[in-house]
Amino acid sequence: MTLTVKRSLALVAATFLALALVVAGGEPAAADPDPPDGASVNLAAAHSGKCMDVISASTDDGGEVAQYDCNDGANQMWRFDDLGDGHVRISARHSDKCLDVDAASSDNGARVIQWECHGGTNQQWEVQDAGEGAIQLVARHSGKCLEVPSASTSNGARLQTWECGTGDHQRWEMELVSSPALPGLFADPNIARFGDTYYLYPTTDGFSGWSGTQYRAFSSTDLVNWTDHGVILDVNADVSWADNSAWAPGVAERDGKYYFYFSGGRTSGDTRKQLGVAVSDSPTGPFTDALGHPLVSAGEYSGQAIDPAVFTDDDGRSYLYWGQGASHQVPLNDDMVSFDAGDVVSYNPPDYNEGSFVIKRGSTYYFMWSEGDTRSEDYRVNYATGSSPLGPWSAPAGVILHKDESQGILGTGHHSVVQVPGTDEWYIAYHRFAIPDGDGTHREVMIDRLHFNADGSIREVEPTIEGIDPV
Ligand code: FUB
């Protein structure tokens, strides 16, 4: 299945701009009523400044939705998913249940609750521009607006739907809380550009023990709007020597074929991870295991055989990097599915853990890696420089991506980097703990700018909540 994921931060940006202009006494800008797909927001009623809230953080079907003093709780964070037809699904982040008009009533005064998401039109909302940076939310089944009854300013006032008007108690102001590049839980993004399109290949996250089996591919022409091409490889279904732990892939192209390097483990017997390679005629798969056995078997080299990444140099030669606990680096043979064991070199800076990735800028090669444990909020990225794809590498040059507690951004790491062709614009894709309530198995993918200093060193990345503008 191919699903086009349309994200737009325009509304949020316009909201902030409009509010800024109002504060400054200028003409408010028109908001673009286009919701940020997959983003999470707080919604404050314009008349009271109070936030849309699931009372007592209930996770039950029928949990009451009211206004309450804004408090940053996950029961006040609402995720917008674009349904692609002018409507959105709005779900509470603490419960994953949907904003729902009770019993699909079309009456004025119909109660609004949370309920398991089922796709009914009483769980679909149209986002309309309500001026001055605010929006109205119109229930699809009834055409009525979400409001605070009688413009109450009390905590606990339960929300309902009513004929749409112009009152502030039907206008909602959004504050962006989280806006991942890909909607949903994903990690270890490997970003690449083939032809005129960018591709992202992440780990599918949200499974205890990282036990997911499926890899998906996403494509984009602007690094912001991503198309989900569905499952491109399932290690349980498609790989004879693995049945889980589909982690952190890498990708490369050669002569019109695409090579997908991946790790897999087994749930019984020898559960150590191994590294494989799959091949396809398309960057969006489906991919087929090229060898029928691992490319790197467990125990062949020190550390865990995970986290492959490929760098292709200007002369067309590709290099494979992998390893957790130890970094191994080797030129790939022309077939892209083998290498000469005698060519493998290792480089182990003191805090190296995993997530190797190499780029070249000018004549300098940058070897980057993740330090710490992906379950730690201190997970971070460091780098070294060298004069060839295999080094020798300098001493670690310094951490270039780490948490920003002031924004609630934690566990930033396992990254990859892409250059906009013909420019010196670079972007870093990485994961962090999901916001809210993420951890080492509930992670989200972000893309931010990567800048170089005049001396060629990498400037520390400023991780953002909102991500980037389209390139
Ligand atoms: O996503 C599973 C594992 O977590 C990856 O292989 C590591 O790099 C870490 O991010």
Tab-separated table of C-alpha atoms and ligand atoms in Angstrom, residues 186-188 202-205 209-210 245-249 263 273 304 306-308 323-324 353-356 370 372-375 379 413-415 431 440-441 443, ligand 1:
chain	number	residue	atom	x	y	z
A	186	PHE	CA	10.184	4.999	14.003
A	187	ALA	CA	13.915	5.099	14.800
A	188	ASP	CA	17.409	4.787	13.299
A	202	PRO	CA	13.865	3.533	9.551
A	203	THR	CA	13.429	0.881	12.204
A	204	THR	CA	9.731	0.390	12.927
A	205	ASP	CA	9.508	1.127	16.638
A	209	GLY	CA	12.875	-5.530	23.078
A	210	TRP	CA	12.884	-3.940	19.596
A	245	SER	CA	14.876	-7.604	15.347
A	246	ALA	CA	14.512	-5.730	12.065
A	247	TRP	CA	16.814	-2.924	13.132
A	248	ALA	CA	18.531	0.096	11.688
A	249	PRO	CA	19.004	-0.516	7.957
A	263	SER	CA	20.042	-6.804	10.763
A	273	LYS	CA	21.985	-10.519	15.594
A	304	GLN	CA	27.076	-6.982	17.687
A	306	ILE	CA	24.001	-4.525	13.615
A	307	ASP	CA	23.617	-0.982	12.291
A	308	PRO	CA	24.909	-1.187	8.719
A	323	GLY	CA	28.813	-2.699	14.490
A	324	GLN	CA	27.731	-2.088	18.026
A	353	ASN	CA	28.570	2.439	20.650
A	354	GLU	CA	26.700	2.095	17.334
A	355	GLY	CA	24.994	3.891	14.444
A	356	SER	CA	28.006	4.543	12.178
A	370	SER	CA	26.199	7.243	18.414
A	372	GLY	CA	25.555	5.772	25.033
A	373	ASP	CA	22.525	3.538	25.035
A	374	THR	CA	19.476	4.261	22.922
A	375	ARG	CA	17.415	3.807	26.123
A	379	TYR	CA	22.211	9.113	23.774
A	413	GLY	CA	20.908	9.733	18.187
A	414	HIS	CA	21.312	7.059	15.549
A	415	HIS	CA	21.384	9.541	12.740
A	431	HIS	CA	15.577	9.736	16.360
A	440	GLY	CA	14.238	3.664	24.023
A	441	THR	CA	11.594	1.643	22.212
A	443	ARG	CA	11.078	6.852	19.387
B	1	FUB	O1	16.496	0.271	16.967
B	1	FUB	C1	17.215	-0.807	17.457
B	1	FUB	C2	18.595	-0.392	17.913
B	1	FUB	O2	18.522	0.721	18.789
B	1	FUB	C3	19.530	0.073	16.823
B	1	FUB	O3	20.095	-0.960	16.096
B	1	FUB	C4	20.514	0.851	17.621
B	1	FUB	O4	21.335	1.676	16.860
B	1	FUB	C5	19.639	1.606	18.578
B	1	FUB	O5	19.157	2.801	18.046
